[in-house]
Each structure stands twice: as C-alpha cells, then as structure tokens.
Amino acid sequence: MIKKNSEIYDLLVAWLAISLCFTIVLGNYSLLDYISTKQFNFTWADFLTKFGLSLIITATSFISHELAHKYMAIHLGAHGRFIMWPAFLIAGIVFAGLLGVVFIAPGAVYIFGKQHNIKEDGKISLAGPATNLIMALLFFIAALLGAPAIIVTYGILINLWIAFFNLIPFGPLDGAKIIRWNPVVWAIFIAIPLFVIFLIF
C-alpha cells in the first residue's frame, strides 16, 4: 500500500491530475470549447481513450521530467524528493476545464543535503526540460518507424508543452534558475519547443 505522504503517492496524484488536464484540452472538453463551437462532443469511450493515452504519455513526460531533476541532484551529491502542490493541481484542472489550456504546476523536486551554487542549480533545473525534448525526439523517431499517429502526436505535443512551460523564467519554474545560471543555454532550449510548436501549428 502506498503511504499518503510518500514521494510515490505525490507523483501518482500529480500524474493523474496532469493527465486529466491534457485529456480535457486535447479532447476539446473545456467550457471555452463549448462556448466557441456550441457543441459538446463528449462520449465516455472517447474520454477514456484520450485519458488512457494521456496517462501513458505523461508517464514518459511528467514523471521522467521530475525524476531527471531528482537524479541530476543525486549525481551532483545531493538528495531530491518530489512534493506535490495540491492547490496548484486543483487550479490547473479548473483552468483546463474552463479555458482549455494546460497551465499547471503539479509540484516540484525539493533538493536537500547539499548547498548548490548557481551553476549546479541551473543544471538540475535544465535536466527536466532537456529530458522532455529528448522524449519528443524519440516520439518523432517512432513516427518515422510507423508508430500510430495519435500516440506520436500526443507524445510530441505533451513533451514539447511541458518543456516550454517549465522553461518560462518565472517564479519557481525551471526557466528562472536556468536563465540565472546561463541565459544563452536558456535561450537555446526554449527556442527548440517554440520553433517546433510554430511549425506544427
């Protein structure tokens, strides 16, 4: 049984919440979608299919993102633990449900056991978005090898969005720490998801 205050519990709850957000947005189930189209094409079969896909993709994007922070911290001689932010999870679900946009900060990996300098802190922060860009590339390669289009599409879009969102240089997001360490590295990494998203849309 998973303990309520354990790191695994926090990761699982955050994973379910962020998967629900992507399901709402990619399924066009938000209130804004209904107002703009005057239609609400909801079926349980469609919802469960999209939710299942979101669970699979966010397992490779959100969870790998957080674990990358954790293990980079361990590599640099510290310890890390993911702690979810319940209020932000609820706000993210409400935001997705109303406006059809994934804007959620599910939690963060807290680093302890060693005082890091700005460079080390920047590298720990960069590990998460860099992992998402690698995952997006792997899904693109999977597309070339004939993987189902819907899985590839979800995989690329979700990983690119998580990378871009976390690279925003604001508050507790990764971008603020990366730009403080090396603005050039930050500019290169945020340009990649922006450019690909621009090409897609």
XYZ file of N, CA, C and O in Angstrom:
804
model
N 0.840 -1.199 0.000
C 0.000 0.000 0.000
C 0.876 1.250 0.000
O 1.845 1.334 0.754
N 0.525 2.202 -0.860
C 1.311 3.431 -0.969
C 0.926 4.397 0.144
O -0.252 4.723 0.330
N 1.909 4.849 0.910
C 1.643 5.774 2.003
C 1.280 7.152 1.456
O 1.854 7.615 0.474
N 0.336 7.797 2.137
C -0.190 9.073 1.654
C 0.877 10.154 1.564
O 0.834 11.000 0.678
N 1.810 10.157 2.461
C 2.826 11.213 2.483
C 4.127 10.808 1.802
O 5.154 11.450 1.987
N 4.091 9.751 1.003
C 5.305 9.295 0.331
C 5.495 10.010 -0.997
O 4.561 10.598 -1.561
N 6.714 9.934 -1.508
C 7.014 10.555 -2.793
C 6.241 9.872 -3.919
O 5.746 10.551 -4.837
N 6.099 8.550 -3.840
C 5.363 7.826 -4.882
C 3.902 8.273 -4.914
O 3.326 8.461 -5.982
N 3.311 8.460 -3.747
C 1.922 8.929 -3.667
C 1.787 10.299 -4.332
O 0.865 10.528 -5.125
N 2.708 11.197 -4.007
C 2.668 12.546 -4.585
C 2.800 12.490 -6.106
O 2.088 13.196 -6.834
N 3.714 11.660 -6.595
C 3.902 11.529 -8.040
C 2.659 10.961 -8.719
O 2.251 11.430 -9.793
N 2.032 9.962 -8.112
C 0.852 9.337 -8.698
C -0.318 10.317 -8.780
O -0.998 10.408 -9.810
N -0.558 11.055 -7.698
C -1.663 12.022 -7.688
C -1.418 13.125 -8.722
O -2.307 13.497 -9.488
N -0.189 13.640 -8.760
C 0.145 14.685 -9.730
C 0.037 14.156 -11.157
O -0.428 14.855 -12.063
N 0.466 12.912 -11.370
C 0.382 12.267 -12.690
C -1.066 12.159 -13.156
O -1.389 12.491 -14.299
N -1.955 11.725 -12.273
C -3.373 11.615 -12.623
C -3.964 12.981 -12.940
O -4.727 13.138 -13.902
N -3.598 13.988 -12.140
C -4.150 15.330 -12.340
C -3.689 15.939 -13.658
O -4.493 16.499 -14.411
N -2.408 15.837 -13.959
C -1.907 16.434 -15.194
C -2.408 15.661 -16.410
O -2.670 16.246 -17.474
N -2.624 14.350 -16.259
C -3.200 13.549 -17.347
C -4.633 13.993 -17.627
O -5.060 14.076 -18.786
N -5.383 14.278 -16.567
C -6.760 14.767 -16.733
C -6.767 16.105 -17.449
O -7.613 16.340 -18.331
N -5.829 16.983 -17.107
C -5.744 18.291 -17.774
C -5.516 18.136 -19.276
O -6.192 18.770 -20.087
N -4.566 17.288 -19.650
C -4.289 17.087 -21.074
C -5.468 16.413 -21.778
O -5.743 16.697 -22.944
N -6.179 15.539 -21.074
C -7.361 14.903 -21.658
C -8.427 15.940 -21.982
O -9.028 15.928 -23.066
N -8.662 16.858 -21.052
C -9.665 17.913 -21.258
C -9.287 18.793 -22.443
O -10.122 19.103 -23.301
N -8.026 19.173 -22.503
C -7.579 20.096 -23.551
C -7.544 19.413 -24.922
O -8.093 19.938 -25.906
N -6.922 18.251 -25.007
C -6.789 17.570 -26.289
C -8.114 16.977 -26.768
O -8.305 16.742 -27.962
N -9.046 16.760 -25.828
C -10.366 16.267 -26.212
C -11.361 17.374 -26.495
O -12.507 17.100 -26.863
N -10.940 18.641 -26.310
C -11.830 19.799 -26.516
C -13.064 19.713 -25.622
O -14.192 19.943 -26.056
N -12.835 19.406 -24.344
C -13.936 19.259 -23.399
C -14.130 20.486 -22.513
O -14.923 20.442 -21.568
N -13.426 21.564 -22.761
C -13.498 22.717 -21.863
C -14.757 23.551 -22.120
O -15.419 23.434 -23.159
N -15.060 24.403 -21.148
C -16.201 25.312 -21.280
C -16.001 26.262 -22.452
O -16.953 26.555 -23.190
N -14.778 26.731 -22.650
C -14.486 27.644 -23.754
C -14.715 26.963 -25.101
O -15.227 27.581 -26.042
N -14.369 25.683 -25.200
C -14.615 24.926 -26.434
C -16.110 24.865 -26.724
O -16.544 25.020 -27.866
N -16.894 24.637 -25.673
C -18.339 24.546 -25.851
C -18.924 25.891 -26.277
O -19.766 25.966 -27.186
N -18.467 26.973 -25.661
C -18.975 28.308 -25.997
C -18.632 28.684 -27.435
O -19.448 29.257 -28.158
N -17.412 28.329 -27.867
C -16.965 28.724 -29.210
C -17.584 27.874 -30.312
O -17.772 28.342 -31.433
N -17.924 26.614 -30.018
C -18.452 25.719 -31.057
C -19.941 25.420 -30.898
O -20.564 24.891 -31.817
N -20.485 25.732 -29.710
C -21.885 25.419 -29.387
C -22.143 23.910 -29.450
O -23.276 23.473 -29.634
N -21.080 23.125 -29.323
C -21.207 21.674 -29.322
C -20.372 21.098 -28.180
O -19.361 21.681 -27.786
N -20.835 19.972 -27.691
C -20.078 19.289 -26.649
C -20.042 17.815 -27.000
O -20.924 17.038 -26.629
N -19.048 17.448 -27.788
C -18.955 16.095 -28.328
C -18.258 15.163 -27.337
O -17.162 14.676 -27.575
N -18.928 14.938 -26.209
C -18.358 14.089 -25.162
C -18.998 12.709 -25.195
O -20.230 12.584 -25.213
N -18.168 11.688 -25.226
C -18.630 10.316 -25.002
C -17.641 9.666 -24.053
O -16.444 9.997 -24.062
N -18.116 8.745 -23.236
C -17.221 8.101 -22.275
C -16.133 7.308 -22.975
O -14.992 7.252 -22.503
N -16.487 6.701 -24.106
C -15.489 5.916 -24.844
C -14.354 6.811 -25.321
O -13.170 6.466 -25.192
N -14.720 7.980 -25.874
C -13.702 8.914 -26.360
C -12.878 9.466 -25.202
O -11.654 9.568 -25.286
N -13.568 9.823 -24.106
C -12.871 10.376 -22.940
C -11.884 9.372 -22.362
O -10.726 9.705 -22.077
N -12.325 8.125 -22.180
C -11.457 7.116 -21.582
C -10.275 6.782 -22.484
O -9.169 6.519 -22.001
N -10.511 6.816 -23.805
C -9.406 6.581 -24.745
C -8.355 7.671 -24.625
O -7.152 7.387 -24.520
N -8.805 8.923 -24.615
C -7.872 10.055 -24.513
C -7.200 10.100 -23.141
O -6.026 10.453 -23.011
N -7.951 9.736 -22.096
C -7.364 9.722 -20.759
C -6.292 8.632 -20.664
O -5.226 8.848 -20.078
N -6.569 7.469 -21.251
C -5.578 6.398 -21.266
C -4.317 6.804 -21.996
O -3.199 6.549 -21.524
N -4.484 7.463 -23.151
C -3.326 7.936 -23.898
C -2.546 8.983 -23.104
O -1.309 8.962 -23.066
N -3.274 9.881 -22.451
C -2.621 10.915 -21.655
C -1.844 10.306 -20.495
O -0.739 10.760 -20.168
N -2.410 9.276 -19.868
C -1.702 8.608 -18.774
C -0.386 8.014 -19.259
O 0.650 8.140 -18.599
N -0.433 7.371 -20.422
C 0.774 6.747 -20.971
C 1.827 7.806 -21.302
O 3.008 7.673 -20.952
N 1.378 8.864 -21.975
C 2.334 9.886 -22.420
C 2.891 10.676 -21.244
O 4.097 10.968 -21.187
N 2.044 11.042 -20.284
C 2.546 11.820 -19.149
C 3.460 10.977 -18.259
O 4.293 11.520 -17.522
N 3.309 9.649 -18.327
C 4.256 8.791 -17.604
C 5.650 8.939 -18.184
O 6.654 8.848 -17.468
N 5.730 9.189 -19.501
C 7.034 9.359 -20.146
C 7.484 10.821 -20.171
O 8.625 11.098 -20.506
N 6.593 11.734 -19.839
C 6.943 13.153 -19.921
C 7.021 13.795 -18.542
O 8.098 14.240 -18.121
N 5.916 13.816 -17.818
C 5.909 14.436 -16.489
C 6.792 13.683 -15.494
O 7.653 14.265 -14.837
N 6.579 12.356 -15.391
C 7.336 11.592 -14.394
C 8.830 11.576 -14.732
O 9.683 11.757 -13.854
N 9.155 11.399 -16.020
C 10.573 11.412 -16.396
C 11.189 12.789 -16.162
O 12.369 12.897 -15.795
N 10.413 13.844 -16.350
C 10.869 15.216 -16.091
C 11.278 15.368 -14.625
O 12.375 15.863 -14.314
N 10.396 14.944 -13.729
C 10.678 15.104 -12.297
C 11.821 14.199 -11.842
O 12.660 14.606 -11.032
N 11.856 12.983 -12.351
C 12.942 12.077 -11.966
C 14.293 12.568 -12.487
O 15.331 12.332 -11.854
N 14.276 13.261 -13.642
C 15.533 13.818 -14.169
C 16.103 14.849 -13.197
O 17.317 14.887 -12.960
N 15.219 15.696 -12.636
C 15.674 16.645 -11.611
C 16.274 15.894 -10.423
O 17.360 16.239 -9.937
N 15.544 14.899 -9.975
C 15.956 14.148 -8.776
C 17.323 13.499 -8.967
O 18.217 13.643 -8.118
N 17.504 12.811 -10.094
C 18.744 12.062 -10.277
C 19.915 12.955 -10.689
O 21.076 12.591 -10.453
N 19.638 14.100 -11.274
C 20.718 15.061 -11.504
C 21.205 15.604 -10.165
O 22.413 15.790 -9.962
N 20.278 15.859 -9.253
C 20.666 16.324 -7.915
C 21.512 15.261 -7.210
O 22.530 15.572 -6.580
N 21.103 13.999 -7.330
C 21.873 12.911 -6.724
C 23.264 12.828 -7.354
O 24.273 12.642 -6.665
N 23.315 13.001 -8.684
C 24.601 12.977 -9.393
C 25.532 14.071 -8.883
O 26.760 13.881 -8.840
N 24.951 15.186 -8.486
C 25.750 16.311 -8.005
C 25.953 16.271 -6.495
O 26.399 17.251 -5.902
N 25.599 15.150 -5.870
C 25.923 14.952 -4.468
C 24.860 15.346 -3.469
O 25.140 15.432 -2.260
N 23.640 15.583 -3.925
C 22.559 15.971 -3.023
C 21.463 14.905 -3.037
O 21.643 13.805 -3.561
N 20.341 15.221 -2.460
C 19.170 14.354 -2.476
C 17.994 15.170 -3.012
O 17.982 16.398 -2.943
N 16.998 14.463 -3.529
C 15.826 15.158 -4.052
C 14.563 14.371 -3.767
O 14.585 13.139 -3.730
N 13.463 15.085 -3.573
C 12.170 14.443 -3.340
C 11.073 15.277 -3.991
O 10.992 16.479 -3.776
N 10.226 14.612 -4.779
C 9.106 15.318 -5.389
C 8.005 15.509 -4.349
O 7.613 14.571 -3.654
N 7.507 16.739 -4.259
C 6.397 17.071 -3.371
C 5.325 17.771 -4.211
O 5.609 18.770 -4.886
N 4.117 17.233 -4.194
C 3.052 17.836 -4.991
C 2.497 19.077 -4.292
O 2.625 19.240 -3.072
N 1.879 19.939 -5.097
C 1.222 21.137 -4.597
C -0.276 20.995 -4.856
O -0.751 21.314 -5.958
N -1.059 20.488 -3.888
C -2.484 20.199 -4.109
C -3.287 21.385 -4.640
O -4.121 21.213 -5.540
N -3.058 22.570 -4.098
C -3.825 23.736 -4.545
C -3.558 24.045 -6.013
O -4.477 24.394 -6.771
N -2.304 23.885 -6.454
C -1.960 24.143 -7.851
C -2.529 23.060 -8.760
O -2.875 23.334 -9.922
N -2.622 21.832 -8.255
C -3.227 20.760 -9.037
C -4.698 21.064 -9.305
O -5.184 20.947 -10.436
N -5.403 21.454 -8.254
C -6.828 21.785 -8.407
C -7.004 22.975 -9.334
O -7.865 22.974 -10.223
N -6.173 24.010 -9.151
C -6.253 25.196 -10.011
C -5.985 24.834 -11.466
O -6.651 25.350 -12.370
N -5.030 23.934 -11.712
C -4.718 23.519 -13.080
C -5.874 22.807 -13.745
O -6.161 23.026 -14.929
N -6.564 21.930 -12.987
C -7.720 21.217 -13.536
C -8.847 22.187 -13.848
O -9.488 22.102 -14.896
N -9.088 23.140 -12.947
C -10.125 24.152 -13.173
C -9.776 24.999 -14.393
O -10.634 25.286 -15.239
N -8.525 25.380 -14.512
C -8.073 26.194 -15.638
C -8.288 25.453 -16.954
O -8.777 26.020 -17.939
N -7.931 24.163 -16.985
C -8.129 23.355 -18.193
C -9.615 23.218 -18.506
O -10.034 23.318 -19.665
N -10.420 22.999 -17.481
C -11.849 22.821 -17.684
C -12.552 24.073 -18.177
O -13.504 23.994 -18.952
N -12.068 25.230 -17.751
C -12.704 26.488 -18.159
C -12.174 27.014 -19.485
O -12.948 27.392 -20.372
N -10.840 27.057 -19.631
C -10.230 27.736 -20.770
C -9.598 26.803 -21.797
O -9.161 27.258 -22.856
N -9.500 25.511 -21.477
C -8.924 24.585 -22.448
C -7.437 24.755 -22.654
O -6.922 24.543 -23.754
N -6.725 25.131 -21.585
C -5.273 25.317 -21.655
C -4.634 24.589 -20.481
O -5.127 24.664 -19.354
N -3.539 23.869 -20.752
C -2.810 23.218 -19.663
C -1.837 24.229 -19.069
O -0.852 24.608 -19.693
N -2.167 24.676 -17.883
C -1.327 25.642 -17.171
C -1.289 25.175 -15.730
O -2.055 25.625 -14.896
N -0.401 24.227 -15.462
C -0.419 23.565 -14.169
C 0.999 23.361 -13.652
O 1.897 22.972 -14.391
N 1.183 23.683 -12.379
C 2.446 23.403 -11.696
C 2.128 22.347 -10.644
O 1.690 22.676 -9.536
N 2.286 21.071 -10.976
C 1.824 19.992 -10.087
C 2.644 19.817 -8.816
O 2.208 19.168 -7.879
N 3.829 20.382 -8.792
C 4.708 20.222 -7.644
C 6.141 20.463 -8.066
O 6.396 21.018 -9.140
N 7.070 20.048 -7.233
C 8.482 20.268 -7.562
C 9.349 19.274 -6.815
O 8.942 18.716 -5.794
N 10.543 19.056 -7.355
C 11.543 18.245 -6.664
C 12.318 19.175 -5.731
O 12.976 20.119 -6.187
N 12.230 18.916 -4.456
C 12.946 19.707 -3.456
C 14.323 19.083 -3.239
O 14.439 17.877 -2.994
N 15.341 19.915 -3.321
C 16.726 19.453 -3.204
C 17.225 19.736 -1.792
O 17.024 20.832 -1.258
N 17.879 18.746 -1.199
C 18.415 18.933 0.153
C 19.678 18.082 0.318
O 19.982 17.227 -0.510
N 20.392 18.342 1.365
C 21.594 17.560 1.660
C 22.884 18.208 1.206
O 23.966 17.779 1.592
N 22.781 19.237 0.357
C 23.975 19.924 -0.116
C 23.575 21.298 -0.638
O 22.550 21.449 -1.282
N 24.407 22.285 -0.353
C 24.176 23.632 -0.862
C 24.753 23.747 -2.266
O 25.956 23.578 -2.467
N 23.897 24.011 -3.253
C 24.362 24.101 -4.633
C 24.656 25.545 -5.019
O 24.015 26.477 -4.537
N 25.634 25.697 -5.929
C 25.867 27.023 -6.486
C 24.917 27.249 -7.659
O 24.137 26.366 -8.017
N 24.980 28.420 -8.262
C 24.044 28.780 -9.328
C 24.179 27.840 -10.521
O 23.177 27.448 -11.137
N 25.406 27.439 -10.851
C 25.634 26.560 -11.990
C 25.003 25.186 -11.764
O 24.327 24.643 -12.646
N 25.226 24.623 -10.575
C 24.655 23.308 -10.261
C 23.139 23.370 -10.212
O 22.447 22.462 -10.705
N 22.613 24.441 -9.645
C 21.164 24.619 -9.586
C 20.583 24.722 -10.997
O 19.506 24.180 -11.287
N 21.296 25.415 -11.878
C 20.855 25.534 -13.260
C 20.857 24.199 -13.983
O 19.934 23.896 -14.756
N 21.868 23.384 -13.729
C 21.953 22.071 -14.373
C 20.832 21.152 -13.885
O 20.245 20.401 -14.682
N 20.536 21.193 -12.582
C 19.438 20.390 -12.047
C 18.120 20.817 -12.680
O 17.289 19.982 -13.066
N 17.932 22.122 -12.829
C 16.695 22.640 -13.428
C 16.597 22.291 -14.906
O 15.514 22.003 -15.418
N 17.719 22.316 -15.605
C 17.732 22.030 -17.038
C 17.434 20.566 -17.334
O 16.890 20.239 -18.399
N 17.761 19.684 -16.400
C 17.604 18.240 -16.633
C 16.175 17.872 -17.001
O 15.953 17.008 -17.863
N 15.183 18.515 -16.373
C 13.788 18.191 -16.654
C 13.354 18.539 -18.067
O 12.938 17.653 -18.835
N 13.438 19.821 -18.471
C 13.055 20.187 -19.840
C 13.887 19.476 -20.909
O 13.355 19.119 -21.966
N 15.177 19.268 -20.639
C 16.026 18.561 -21.610
C 15.512 17.140 -21.826
O 15.505 16.632 -22.959
N 15.070 16.497 -20.760
C 14.504 15.150 -20.875
C 13.252 15.162 -21.742
O 13.047 14.265 -22.573
N 12.402 16.179 -21.581
C 11.191 16.275 -22.405
C 11.525 16.458 -23.883
O 10.845 15.891 -24.759
N 12.548 17.229 -24.186
C 12.935 17.420 -25.588
C 13.476 16.119 -26.176
O 13.217 15.808 -27.345
N 14.206 15.360 -25.371
C 14.694 14.055 -25.833
C 13.517 13.118 -26.085
O 13.475 12.400 -27.100
N 12.530 13.133 -25.183
C 11.354 12.282 -25.357
C 10.577 12.672 -26.611
O 10.094 11.806 -27.351
N 10.446 13.978 -26.874
C 9.759 14.429 -28.087
C 10.482 13.920 -29.329
O 9.848 13.491 -30.301
N 11.815 13.956 -29.293
C 12.603 13.445 -30.413
C 12.384 11.941 -30.598
O 12.253 11.461 -31.727
N 12.311 11.215 -29.506
C 12.089 9.763 -29.587
C 10.711 9.451 -30.182
O 10.563 8.502 -30.963
N 9.716 10.250 -29.838
C 8.389 10.047 -30.427
C 8.402 10.377 -31.924
O 7.713 9.730 -32.715
N 9.197 11.375 -32.309
C 9.328 11.697 -33.732
C 9.972 10.537 -34.480
O 9.531 10.169 -35.580
N 11.002 9.950 -33.884
C 11.645 8.779 -34.493
C 10.649 7.626 -34.587
O 10.608 6.895 -35.589
N 9.823 7.470 -33.532
C 8.802 6.419 -33.546
C 7.822 6.632 -34.693
O 7.351 5.669 -35.315
N 7.529 7.907 -35.013
C 6.632 8.205 -36.138
C 7.252 7.742 -37.454
O 6.567 7.187 -38.313
N 8.541 7.968 -37.591
C 9.233 7.538 -38.811
C 9.239 6.018 -38.951
O 9.304 5.489 -40.062
N 9.157 5.345 -37.809
C 9.171 3.880 -37.820
C 7.773 3.287 -37.913
O 7.611 2.066 -37.847
N 6.762 4.175 -38.035
C 5.401 3.694 -38.256
C 4.526 3.583 -37.028
O 3.501 2.893 -37.064
N 4.884 4.231 -35.944
C 4.055 4.196 -34.738
C 2.716 4.880 -35.008
O 2.629 5.772 -35.860
N 1.649 4.493 -34.303
C 0.330 5.108 -34.504
C 0.370 6.624 -34.373
O 0.989 7.159 -33.442
N -0.299 7.303 -35.288
C -0.230 8.764 -35.361
C -0.707 9.443 -34.082
O -0.114 10.425 -33.625
N -1.781 8.921 -33.475
C -2.333 9.595 -32.298
C -1.363 9.517 -31.114
O -1.216 10.482 -30.363
N -0.661 8.392 -30.967
C 0.316 8.262 -29.882
C 1.492 9.200 -30.119
O 1.959 9.896 -29.208
N 1.960 9.255 -31.352
C 3.072 10.139 -31.698
C 2.686 11.600 -31.479
O 3.454 12.384 -30.914
N 1.487 11.967 -31.921
C 1.025 13.345 -31.774
C 0.952 13.740 -30.306
O 1.458 14.797 -29.911
N 0.316 12.904 -29.487
C 0.251 13.175 -28.055
C 1.651 13.253 -27.458
O 1.944 14.135 -26.647
N 2.499 12.323 -27.833
C 3.839 12.269 -27.261
C 4.659 13.510 -27.551
O 5.317 14.066 -26.665
N 4.599 13.966 -28.785
C 5.371 15.152 -29.167
C 4.799 16.406 -28.528
O 5.525 17.202 -27.915
N 3.480 16.599 -28.647
C 2.857 17.826 -28.139
C 2.982 17.949 -26.625
O 3.317 19.023 -26.113
N 2.714 16.870 -25.901
C 2.761 16.936 -24.440
C 4.185 17.190 -23.946
O 4.415 18.025 -23.060
N 5.155 16.509 -24.533
C 6.544 16.724 -24.108
C 7.032 18.127 -24.448
O 7.723 18.763 -23.647
N 6.675 18.619 -25.638
C 7.081 19.973 -26.007
C 6.442 21.005 -25.090
O 7.084 21.980 -24.686
N 5.160 20.791 -24.758
C 4.478 21.770 -23.911
C 5.061 21.782 -22.497
O 5.281 22.854 -21.921
N 5.335 20.591 -21.944
C 5.909 20.544 -20.600
C 7.293 21.198 -20.585
O 7.640 21.925 -19.646
N 8.075 20.955 -21.630
C 9.396 21.585 -21.721
C 9.259 23.101 -21.785
O 9.923 23.832 -21.031
N 8.396 23.583 -22.687
C 8.223 25.026 -22.851
C 7.705 25.673 -21.577
O 8.234 26.700 -21.123
N 6.663 25.094 -20.992
C 6.061 25.677 -19.796
C 7.077 25.809 -18.670
O 7.160 26.846 -18.007
N 7.870 24.762 -18.466
C 8.834 24.794 -17.367
C 10.023 25.707 -17.643
O 10.737 26.090 -16.714
N 10.238 26.052 -18.917
C 11.342 26.956 -19.261
C 10.955 28.428 -19.148
O 11.799 29.303 -19.322
N 9.680 28.706 -18.860
C 9.272 30.101 -18.637
C 10.037 30.632 -17.420
O 10.011 30.019 -16.349
N 10.746 31.746 -17.554
C 11.569 32.247 -16.449
C 10.760 33.018 -15.418
O 10.853 34.230 -15.272
N 9.923 32.270 -14.697
C 9.023 32.907 -13.735
C 8.919 32.066 -12.476
O 8.774 30.840 -12.552
N 8.966 32.724 -11.328
C 8.715 32.084 -10.047
C 9.540 30.834 -9.822
O 10.755 30.812 -10.020
N 8.857 29.734 -9.430
C 9.580 28.501 -9.108
C 9.873 27.617 -10.319
O 10.444 26.536 -10.166
N 9.499 28.059 -11.521
C 9.701 27.236 -12.709
C 11.192 27.117 -13.043
O 12.006 27.966 -12.664
N 11.523 26.081 -13.800
C 12.929 25.799 -14.122
C 13.614 26.948 -14.845
O 14.803 27.202 -14.651
N 12.863 27.623 -15.706
C 13.459 28.668 -16.532
C 14.137 29.764 -15.738
O 15.181 30.291 -16.156
N 13.565 30.122 -14.578
C 14.135 31.202 -13.763
C 15.536 30.831 -13.274
O 16.440 31.672 -13.239
N 15.722 29.561 -12.905
C 17.020 29.117 -12.397
C 18.031 28.939 -13.528
O 19.218 29.218 -13.359
N 17.537 28.483 -14.688
C 18.439 28.279 -15.825
C 18.938 29.617 -16.357
O 20.133 29.778 -16.645
N 18.040 30.588 -16.501
C 18.441 31.891 -17.049
C 19.376 32.620 -16.091
O 20.242 33.400 -16.518
N 19.229 32.368 -14.789
C 20.142 32.971 -13.810
C 21.541 32.383 -13.939
O 22.537 33.062 -13.746
N 21.596 31.087 -14.299
C 22.889 30.414 -14.490
C 23.506 30.763 -15.835
O 24.658 31.206 -15.916
N 22.741 30.600 -16.930
C 23.287 30.816 -18.269
C 22.173 31.223 -19.228
O 21.456 30.354 -19.742
N 22.006 32.503 -19.506
C 20.932 32.970 -20.391
C 21.011 32.389 -21.803
O 19.973 32.185 -22.449
N 22.221 32.114 -22.291
C 22.373 31.565 -23.647
C 21.808 30.144 -23.701
O 21.083 29.783 -24.636
N 22.140 29.335 -22.705
C 21.608 27.965 -22.639
C 20.084 28.009 -22.565
O 19.385 27.251 -23.254
N 19.562 28.907 -21.727
C 18.100 29.035 -21.612
C 17.481 29.405 -22.954
O 16.461 28.820 -23.359
N 18.066 30.376 -23.657
C 17.517 30.832 -24.939
C 17.510 29.701 -25.965
O 16.538 29.540 -26.726
N 18.556 28.910 -25.999
C 18.639 27.790 -26.949
C 17.549 26.761 -26.657
O 16.841 26.307 -27.565
N 17.413 26.424 -25.386
C 16.469 25.360 -25.034
C 15.014 25.796 -25.163
O 14.159 24.991 -25.547
N 14.702 27.056 -24.880
C 13.304 27.477 -25.029
C 12.966 27.708 -26.497
O 11.806 27.598 -26.909
N 13.979 27.991 -27.320
C 13.730 28.198 -28.748
C 13.317 26.905 -29.443
O 12.535 26.933 -30.404
N 13.805 25.775 -28.959
C 13.512 24.490 -29.613
C 12.026 24.154 -29.572
O 11.406 23.947 -30.623
N 11.371 24.096 -28.385
C 9.939 23.790 -28.390
C 9.108 24.867 -29.061
O 8.110 24.557 -29.734
N 9.511 26.142 -28.923
C 8.773 27.216 -29.587
C 8.793 27.050 -31.103
O 7.763 27.199 -31.776
N 9.958 26.739 -31.653
C 10.100 26.588 -33.098
C 9.291 25.397 -33.605
O 8.585 25.492 -34.613
N 9.365 24.275 -32.890
C 8.643 23.076 -33.337
C 7.139 23.277 -33.226
O 6.377 22.904 -34.131
N 6.679 23.875 -32.132
C 5.241 24.161 -31.977
C 4.767 25.090 -33.085
O 3.664 24.918 -33.652
N 5.598 26.080 -33.428
C 5.244 27.006 -34.513
C 5.106 26.245 -35.841
O 4.171 26.474 -36.614
N 6.036 25.317 -36.103
C 5.968 24.527 -37.340
C 4.709 23.658 -37.373
O 4.065 23.514 -38.414
N 4.346 23.095 -36.235
C 3.187 22.212 -36.170
C 1.900 22.972 -36.440
O 1.028 22.498 -37.188
N 1.774 24.146 -35.842
C 0.507 24.875 -35.946
C 0.496 25.940 -37.041
O -0.542 26.520 -37.292
